[in-house]
Tab-separated table of C-alpha atoms and ligand atoms in Angstrom:
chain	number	residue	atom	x	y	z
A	11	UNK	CA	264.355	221.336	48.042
A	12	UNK	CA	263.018	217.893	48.715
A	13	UNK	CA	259.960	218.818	51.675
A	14	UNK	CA	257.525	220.222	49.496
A	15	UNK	CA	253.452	219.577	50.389
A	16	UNK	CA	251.980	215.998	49.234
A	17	UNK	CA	248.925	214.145	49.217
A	18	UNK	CA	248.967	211.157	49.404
A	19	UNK	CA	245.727	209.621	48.364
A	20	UNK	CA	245.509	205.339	48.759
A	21	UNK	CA	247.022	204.081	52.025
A	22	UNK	CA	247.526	200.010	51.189
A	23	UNK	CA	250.672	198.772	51.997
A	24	UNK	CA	252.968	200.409	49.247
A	25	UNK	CA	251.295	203.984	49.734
A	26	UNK	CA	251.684	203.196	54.199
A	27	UNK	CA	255.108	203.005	53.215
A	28	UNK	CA	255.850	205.657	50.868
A	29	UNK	CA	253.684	208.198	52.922
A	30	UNK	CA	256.367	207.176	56.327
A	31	UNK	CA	259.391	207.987	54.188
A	32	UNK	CA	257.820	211.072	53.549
A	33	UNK	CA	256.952	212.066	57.043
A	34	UNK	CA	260.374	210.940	57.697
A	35	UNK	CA	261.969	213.001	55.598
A	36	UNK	CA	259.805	216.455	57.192
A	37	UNK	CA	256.919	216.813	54.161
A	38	UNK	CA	254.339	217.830	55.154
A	39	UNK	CA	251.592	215.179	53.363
A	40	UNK	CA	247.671	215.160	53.099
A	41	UNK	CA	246.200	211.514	53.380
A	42	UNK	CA	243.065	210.498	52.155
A	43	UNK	CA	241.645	206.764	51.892
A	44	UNK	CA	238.611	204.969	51.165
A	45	UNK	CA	238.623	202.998	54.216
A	46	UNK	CA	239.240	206.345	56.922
A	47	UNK	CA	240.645	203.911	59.420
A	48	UNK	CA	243.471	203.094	57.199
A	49	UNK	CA	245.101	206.542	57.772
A	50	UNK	CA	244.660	206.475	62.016
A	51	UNK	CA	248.429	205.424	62.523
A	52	UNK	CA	249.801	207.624	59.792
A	53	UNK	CA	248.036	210.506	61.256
A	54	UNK	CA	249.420	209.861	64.477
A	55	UNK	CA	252.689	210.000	63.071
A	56	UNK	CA	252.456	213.670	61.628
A	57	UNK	CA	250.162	213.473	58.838
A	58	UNK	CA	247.567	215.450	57.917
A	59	UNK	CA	244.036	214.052	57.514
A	60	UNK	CA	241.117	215.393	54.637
A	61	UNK	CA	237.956	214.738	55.205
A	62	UNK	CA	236.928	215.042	51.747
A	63	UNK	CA	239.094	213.847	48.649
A	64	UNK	CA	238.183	217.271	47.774
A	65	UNK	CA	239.927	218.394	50.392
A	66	UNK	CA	242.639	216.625	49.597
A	67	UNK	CA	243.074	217.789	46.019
A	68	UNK	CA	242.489	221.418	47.901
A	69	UNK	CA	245.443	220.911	49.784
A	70	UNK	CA	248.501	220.601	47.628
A	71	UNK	CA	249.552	221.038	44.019
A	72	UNK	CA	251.242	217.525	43.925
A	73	UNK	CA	248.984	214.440	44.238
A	74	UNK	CA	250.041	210.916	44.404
A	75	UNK	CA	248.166	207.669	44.002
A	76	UNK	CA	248.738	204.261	45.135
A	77	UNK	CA	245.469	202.232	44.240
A	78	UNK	CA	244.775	198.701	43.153
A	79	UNK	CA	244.402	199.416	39.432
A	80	UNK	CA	243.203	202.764	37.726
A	81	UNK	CA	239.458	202.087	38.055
A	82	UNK	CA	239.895	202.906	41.435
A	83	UNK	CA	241.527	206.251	40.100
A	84	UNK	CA	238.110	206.943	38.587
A	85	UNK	CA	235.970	205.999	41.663
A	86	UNK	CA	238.079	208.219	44.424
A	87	UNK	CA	238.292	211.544	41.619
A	88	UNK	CA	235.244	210.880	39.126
A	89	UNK	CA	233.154	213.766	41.432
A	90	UNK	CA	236.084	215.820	42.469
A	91	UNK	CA	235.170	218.385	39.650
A	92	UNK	CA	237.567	221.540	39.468
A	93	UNK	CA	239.278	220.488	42.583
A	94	UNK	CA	241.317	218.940	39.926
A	95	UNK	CA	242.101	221.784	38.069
A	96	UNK	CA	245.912	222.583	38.244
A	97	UNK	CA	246.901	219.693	39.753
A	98	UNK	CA	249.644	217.598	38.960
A	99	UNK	CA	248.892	213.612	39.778
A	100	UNK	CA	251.188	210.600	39.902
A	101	UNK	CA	249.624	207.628	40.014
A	102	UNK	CA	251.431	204.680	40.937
A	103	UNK	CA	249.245	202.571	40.856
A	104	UNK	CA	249.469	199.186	38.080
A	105	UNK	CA	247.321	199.024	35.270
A	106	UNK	CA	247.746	197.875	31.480
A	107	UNK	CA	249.534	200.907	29.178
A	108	UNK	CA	246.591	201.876	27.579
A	109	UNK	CA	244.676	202.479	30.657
A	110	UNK	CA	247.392	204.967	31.447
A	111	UNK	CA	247.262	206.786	28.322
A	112	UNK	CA	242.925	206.792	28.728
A	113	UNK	CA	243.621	208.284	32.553
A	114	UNK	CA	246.020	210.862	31.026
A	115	UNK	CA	242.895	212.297	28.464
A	116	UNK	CA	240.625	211.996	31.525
A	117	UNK	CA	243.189	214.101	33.789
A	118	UNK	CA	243.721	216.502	31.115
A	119	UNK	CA	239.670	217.354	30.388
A	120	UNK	CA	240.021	218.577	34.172
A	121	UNK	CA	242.755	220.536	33.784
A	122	UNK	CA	244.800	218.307	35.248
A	123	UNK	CA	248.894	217.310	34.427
A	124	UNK	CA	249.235	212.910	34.549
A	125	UNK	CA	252.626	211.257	34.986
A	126	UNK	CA	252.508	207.535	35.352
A	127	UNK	CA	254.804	205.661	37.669
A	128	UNK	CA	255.579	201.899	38.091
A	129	UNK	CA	257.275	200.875	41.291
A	130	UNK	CA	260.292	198.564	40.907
A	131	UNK	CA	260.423	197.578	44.631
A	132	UNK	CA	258.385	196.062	47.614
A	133	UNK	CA	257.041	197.847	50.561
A	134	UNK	CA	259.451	197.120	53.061
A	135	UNK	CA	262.459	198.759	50.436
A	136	UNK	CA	260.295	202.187	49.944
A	137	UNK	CA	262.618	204.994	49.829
A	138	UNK	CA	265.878	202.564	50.163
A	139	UNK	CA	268.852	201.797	48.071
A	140	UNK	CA	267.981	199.384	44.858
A	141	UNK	CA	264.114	200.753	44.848
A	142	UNK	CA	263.592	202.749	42.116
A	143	UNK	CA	260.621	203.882	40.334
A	144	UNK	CA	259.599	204.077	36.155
A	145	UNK	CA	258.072	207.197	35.314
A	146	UNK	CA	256.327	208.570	32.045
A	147	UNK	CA	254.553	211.638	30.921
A	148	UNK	CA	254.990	215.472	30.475
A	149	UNK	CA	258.635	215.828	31.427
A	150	UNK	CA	258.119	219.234	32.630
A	151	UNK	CA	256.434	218.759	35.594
A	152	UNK	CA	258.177	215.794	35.693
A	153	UNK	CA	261.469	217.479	36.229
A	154	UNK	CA	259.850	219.871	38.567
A	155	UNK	CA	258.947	217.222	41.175
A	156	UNK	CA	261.765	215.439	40.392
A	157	UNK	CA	263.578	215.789	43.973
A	158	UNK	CA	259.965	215.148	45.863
A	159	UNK	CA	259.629	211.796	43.742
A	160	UNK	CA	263.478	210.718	44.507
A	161	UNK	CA	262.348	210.000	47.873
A	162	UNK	CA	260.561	207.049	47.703
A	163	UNK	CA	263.262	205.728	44.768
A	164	UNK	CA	265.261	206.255	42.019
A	165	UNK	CA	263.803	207.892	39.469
A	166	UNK	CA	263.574	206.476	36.199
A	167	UNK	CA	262.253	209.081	33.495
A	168	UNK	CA	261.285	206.876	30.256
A	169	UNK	CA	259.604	209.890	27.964
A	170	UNK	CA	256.383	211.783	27.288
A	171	UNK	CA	254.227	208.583	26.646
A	172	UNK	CA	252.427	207.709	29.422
A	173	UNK	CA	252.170	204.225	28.448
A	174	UNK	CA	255.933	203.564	28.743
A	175	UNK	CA	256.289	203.912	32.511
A	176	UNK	CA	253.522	200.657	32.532
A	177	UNK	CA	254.954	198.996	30.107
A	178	UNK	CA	258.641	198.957	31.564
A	179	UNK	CA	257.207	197.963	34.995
A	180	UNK	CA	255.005	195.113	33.420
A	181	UNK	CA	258.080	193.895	30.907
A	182	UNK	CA	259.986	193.793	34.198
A	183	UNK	CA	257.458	191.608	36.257
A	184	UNK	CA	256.953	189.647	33.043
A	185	UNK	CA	260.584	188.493	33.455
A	186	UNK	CA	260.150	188.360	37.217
A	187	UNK	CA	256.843	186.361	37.189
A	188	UNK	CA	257.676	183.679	34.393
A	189	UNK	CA	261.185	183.058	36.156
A	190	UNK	CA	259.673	182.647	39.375
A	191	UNK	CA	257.655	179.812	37.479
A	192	UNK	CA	260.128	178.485	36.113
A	193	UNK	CA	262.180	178.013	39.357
A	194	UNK	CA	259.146	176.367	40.541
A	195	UNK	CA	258.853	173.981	37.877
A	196	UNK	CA	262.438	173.081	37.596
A	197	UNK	CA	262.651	172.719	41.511
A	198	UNK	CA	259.238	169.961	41.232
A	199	UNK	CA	261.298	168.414	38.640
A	200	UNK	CA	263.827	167.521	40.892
A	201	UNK	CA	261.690	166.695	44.099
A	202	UNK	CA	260.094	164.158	41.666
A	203	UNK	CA	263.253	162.158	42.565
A	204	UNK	CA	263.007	162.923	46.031
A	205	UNK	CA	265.879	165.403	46.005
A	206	UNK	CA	264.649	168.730	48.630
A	207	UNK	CA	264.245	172.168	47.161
A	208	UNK	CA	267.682	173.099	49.274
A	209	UNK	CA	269.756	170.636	47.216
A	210	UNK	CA	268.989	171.678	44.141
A	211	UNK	CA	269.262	175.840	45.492
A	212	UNK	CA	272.906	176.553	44.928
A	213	UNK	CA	272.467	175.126	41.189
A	214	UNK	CA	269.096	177.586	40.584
A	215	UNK	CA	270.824	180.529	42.013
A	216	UNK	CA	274.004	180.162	39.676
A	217	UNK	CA	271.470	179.861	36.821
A	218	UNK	CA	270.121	182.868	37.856
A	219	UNK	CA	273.060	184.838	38.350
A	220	UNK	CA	274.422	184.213	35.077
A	221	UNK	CA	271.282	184.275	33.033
A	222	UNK	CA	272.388	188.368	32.344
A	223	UNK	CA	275.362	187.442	30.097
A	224	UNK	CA	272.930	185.686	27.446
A	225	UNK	CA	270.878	188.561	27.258
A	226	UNK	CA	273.238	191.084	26.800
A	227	UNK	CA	274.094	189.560	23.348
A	228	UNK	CA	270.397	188.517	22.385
A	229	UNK	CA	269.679	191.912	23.007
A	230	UNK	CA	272.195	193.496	20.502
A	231	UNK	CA	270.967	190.707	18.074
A	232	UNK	CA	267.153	191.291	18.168
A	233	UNK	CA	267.764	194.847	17.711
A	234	UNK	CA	269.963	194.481	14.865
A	235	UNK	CA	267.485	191.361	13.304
A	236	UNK	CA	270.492	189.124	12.478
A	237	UNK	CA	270.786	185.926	14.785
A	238	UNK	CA	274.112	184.110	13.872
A	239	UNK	CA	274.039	180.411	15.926
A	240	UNK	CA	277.548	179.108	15.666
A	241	UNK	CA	277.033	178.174	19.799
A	242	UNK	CA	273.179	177.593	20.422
A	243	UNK	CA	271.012	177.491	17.469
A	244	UNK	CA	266.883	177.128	17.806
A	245	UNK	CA	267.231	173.234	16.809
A	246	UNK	CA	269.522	172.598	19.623
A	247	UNK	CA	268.125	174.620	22.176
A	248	UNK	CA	264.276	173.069	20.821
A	249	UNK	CA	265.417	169.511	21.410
A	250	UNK	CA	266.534	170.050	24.927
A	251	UNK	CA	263.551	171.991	24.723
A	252	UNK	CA	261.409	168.926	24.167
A	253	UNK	CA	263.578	166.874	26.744
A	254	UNK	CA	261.902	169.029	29.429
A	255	UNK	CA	258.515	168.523	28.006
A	256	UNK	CA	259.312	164.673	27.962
A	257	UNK	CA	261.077	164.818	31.520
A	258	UNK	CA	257.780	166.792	33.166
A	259	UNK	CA	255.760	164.260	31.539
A	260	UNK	CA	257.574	161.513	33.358
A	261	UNK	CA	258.012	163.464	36.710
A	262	UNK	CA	253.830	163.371	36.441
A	263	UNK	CA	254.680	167.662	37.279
A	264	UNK	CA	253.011	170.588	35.375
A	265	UNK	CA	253.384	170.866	31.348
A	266	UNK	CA	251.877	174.034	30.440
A	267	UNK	CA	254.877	175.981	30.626
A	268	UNK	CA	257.407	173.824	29.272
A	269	UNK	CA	255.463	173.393	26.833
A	270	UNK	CA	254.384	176.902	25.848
A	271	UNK	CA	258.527	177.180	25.480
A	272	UNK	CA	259.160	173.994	23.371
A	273	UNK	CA	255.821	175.571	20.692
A	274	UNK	CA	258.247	178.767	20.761
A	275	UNK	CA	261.472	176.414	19.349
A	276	UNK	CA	258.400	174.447	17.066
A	277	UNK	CA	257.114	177.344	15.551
A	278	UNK	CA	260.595	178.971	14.899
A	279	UNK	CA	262.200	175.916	13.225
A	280	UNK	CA	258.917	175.280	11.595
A	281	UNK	CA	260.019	178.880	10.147
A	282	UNK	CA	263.496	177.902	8.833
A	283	UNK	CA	265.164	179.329	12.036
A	284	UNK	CA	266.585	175.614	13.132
A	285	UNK	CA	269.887	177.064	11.958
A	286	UNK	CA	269.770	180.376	13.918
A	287	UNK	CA	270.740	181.314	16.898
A	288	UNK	CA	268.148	181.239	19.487
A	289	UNK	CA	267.330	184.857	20.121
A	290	UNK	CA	265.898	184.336	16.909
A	291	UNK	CA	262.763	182.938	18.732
A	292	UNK	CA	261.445	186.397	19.622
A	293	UNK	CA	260.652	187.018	15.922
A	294	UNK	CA	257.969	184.009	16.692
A	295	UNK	CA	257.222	185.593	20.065
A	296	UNK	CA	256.620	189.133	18.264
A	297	UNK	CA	254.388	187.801	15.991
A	298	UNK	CA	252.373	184.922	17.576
A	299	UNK	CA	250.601	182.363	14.542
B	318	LIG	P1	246.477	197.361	47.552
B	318	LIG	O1	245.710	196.703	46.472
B	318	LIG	O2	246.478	196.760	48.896
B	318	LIG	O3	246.087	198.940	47.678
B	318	LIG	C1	244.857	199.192	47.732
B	318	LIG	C2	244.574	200.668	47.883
B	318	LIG	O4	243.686	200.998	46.820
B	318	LIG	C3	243.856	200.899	49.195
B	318	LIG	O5	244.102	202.216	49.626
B	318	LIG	C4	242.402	200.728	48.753
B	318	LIG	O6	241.487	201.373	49.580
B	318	LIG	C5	242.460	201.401	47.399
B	318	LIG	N1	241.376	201.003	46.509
B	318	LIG	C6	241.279	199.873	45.773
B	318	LIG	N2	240.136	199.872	45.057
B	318	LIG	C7	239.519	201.044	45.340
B	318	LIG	C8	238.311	201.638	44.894
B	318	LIG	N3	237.532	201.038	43.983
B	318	LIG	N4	237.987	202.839	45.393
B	318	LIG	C9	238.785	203.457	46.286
B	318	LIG	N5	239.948	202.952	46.735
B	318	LIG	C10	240.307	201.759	46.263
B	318	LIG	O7	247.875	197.489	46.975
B	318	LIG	P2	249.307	197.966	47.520
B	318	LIG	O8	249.274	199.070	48.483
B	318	LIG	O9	250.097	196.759	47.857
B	318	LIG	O10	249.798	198.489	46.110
B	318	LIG	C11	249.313	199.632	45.478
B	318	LIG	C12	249.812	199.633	44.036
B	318	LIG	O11	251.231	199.495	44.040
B	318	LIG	C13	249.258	198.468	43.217
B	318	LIG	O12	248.961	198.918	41.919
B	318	LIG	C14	250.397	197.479	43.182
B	318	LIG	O13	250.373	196.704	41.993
B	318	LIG	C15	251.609	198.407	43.208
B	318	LIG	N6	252.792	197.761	43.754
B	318	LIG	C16	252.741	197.120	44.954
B	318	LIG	C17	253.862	196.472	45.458
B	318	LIG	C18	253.826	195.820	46.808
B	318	LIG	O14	254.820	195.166	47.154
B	318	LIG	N7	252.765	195.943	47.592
B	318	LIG	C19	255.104	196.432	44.690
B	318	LIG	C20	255.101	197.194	43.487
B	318	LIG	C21	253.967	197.808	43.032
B	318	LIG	P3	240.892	200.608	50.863
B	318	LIG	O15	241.954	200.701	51.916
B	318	LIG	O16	239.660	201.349	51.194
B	318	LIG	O17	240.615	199.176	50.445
């Protein structure tokens, strides 16, 4: 059974959306929000308003949390006492992995159950196919609500640590940040000759949609620490590496992050990993100088 009671406690865009698919789907869900006005619509759509976030802790077993960053956590619950007691909260809300671990011993002095959550997916694909959600924390109750949190997403069940939910869903907008950069960059690169962003657009999204097949094998080579580079060694790959730096420079364009990857090449042939293949640069990533 999917329609068990919510609340639903932080109505910004992400929690507007994931408390609809809930209404959708026939919960019954509590709302509380700083800013009352936020909840008008949702409460003319079926949902219940508490006046208190008392009385929104009072109302259901299951609470979940979509806030700017866990110090808001601490502002909405720091005087909600025992109504905390017996609850189990997910917060879904981003924040650095130890945060989430600090939140957990906070929850827990209250007699309260934590399980972490980082949302893979915008607002508008809440609750659709390809959203899916990390989760981390006591897999008890996390099986438990299990069906309630499939709702808004897949969900991904990392382990007891409550850090690993946050770390997953920061690793993953790591990737998604730094290649949105990089996009950027490469497209100024080639306006700098007066060639439009459009032009260049079938090129970028091939890059893109075979950048997976190099991972696969980095991946199998970092884990195993052994970085054979018959086909793209770190000396190679650092000279073209240094080619970008030189071609920004030229365009006139941005330089901090070509540059930040041509020190990652420096550093690791500085190392005596010329000859290796170029996975073998996250050895200097894991250990920065
Ligand atoms: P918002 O930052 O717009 O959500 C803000 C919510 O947090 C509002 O309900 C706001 O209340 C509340 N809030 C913030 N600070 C406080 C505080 N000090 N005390 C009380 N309430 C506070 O973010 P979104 O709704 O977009 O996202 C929520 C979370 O989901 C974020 O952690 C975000 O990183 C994550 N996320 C968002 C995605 C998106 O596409 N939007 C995608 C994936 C993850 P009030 O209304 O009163 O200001």
């Amino acid at each position: 059974d999917n329609r068990h009671p919510i609340t639903f406690i932080g109505l910004g865009p992400m929690g507007q959306a994931m408390v609809r698919t809930y209404l959708r789907n026939g919960n019954p869900i509590t709302v509380w929000n700083r800013t009352a006005s936020r909840a008008d619509a949702l409460v003319a759509e079926g949902a219940i308003r508490a006046a208190t976030v008392r009385d929104a802790l009072a109302a259901t077993e299951l609470v979940l949390l979509s806030l700017t960053d866990y110090q808001a956590m601490y502002d909405i619950l720091g005087d909600a006492g025992e109504a905390l007691s017996g609850r189990v909260v997910v917060n879904l809300s981003s924040d650095t992995p130890q945060r989430t671990r600090e939140a957990a011993d906070w929850l827990a002095a209250r007699g309260a159950v934590l399980i972490t959550g980082g949302v893979m997916a915008p607002a508008e694909l809440v609750g659709k196919d390809g959203a899916y959600v990390f989760y981390s924390g006591p897999q008890e109750a996390m099986e438990t609500h299990r069906p309630t949190l499939e709702l808004i997403g897949r969900a991904d069940y990392l382990g007891e640590d409550h850090a690993l939910a946050q770390l997953f869903y920061q690793a993953q907008l790591d990737i998604f940040l730094t290649s949105l950069s990089a996009y950027m960059h490469a497209t100024a690169l080639v306006k700098s000759a007066g060639v439009s962003a459009q032009k260049f657009l079938p090129y970028a999204v091939d890059n893109f949609d075979t950048m997976s097949s190099f991972i696969v094998d980095a991946a199998r080579e970092i884990d195993e620490g052994d970085y054979p580079g018959e086909l793209a060694n770190a000396r190679m790959m650092g000279a073209t590496a240094d080619h970008i730096v030189g071609a920004s420079g030229d365009a006139g364009i941005d330089l901090a992050l070509p540059a930040a990857v041509k020190e990652h090449y420096d550093r690791a042939i500085a190392a005596g990993r010329g000859t290796q293949g170029w996975p073998s640069l996250f050895e200097t990533i894991r250990k920065p100088a």
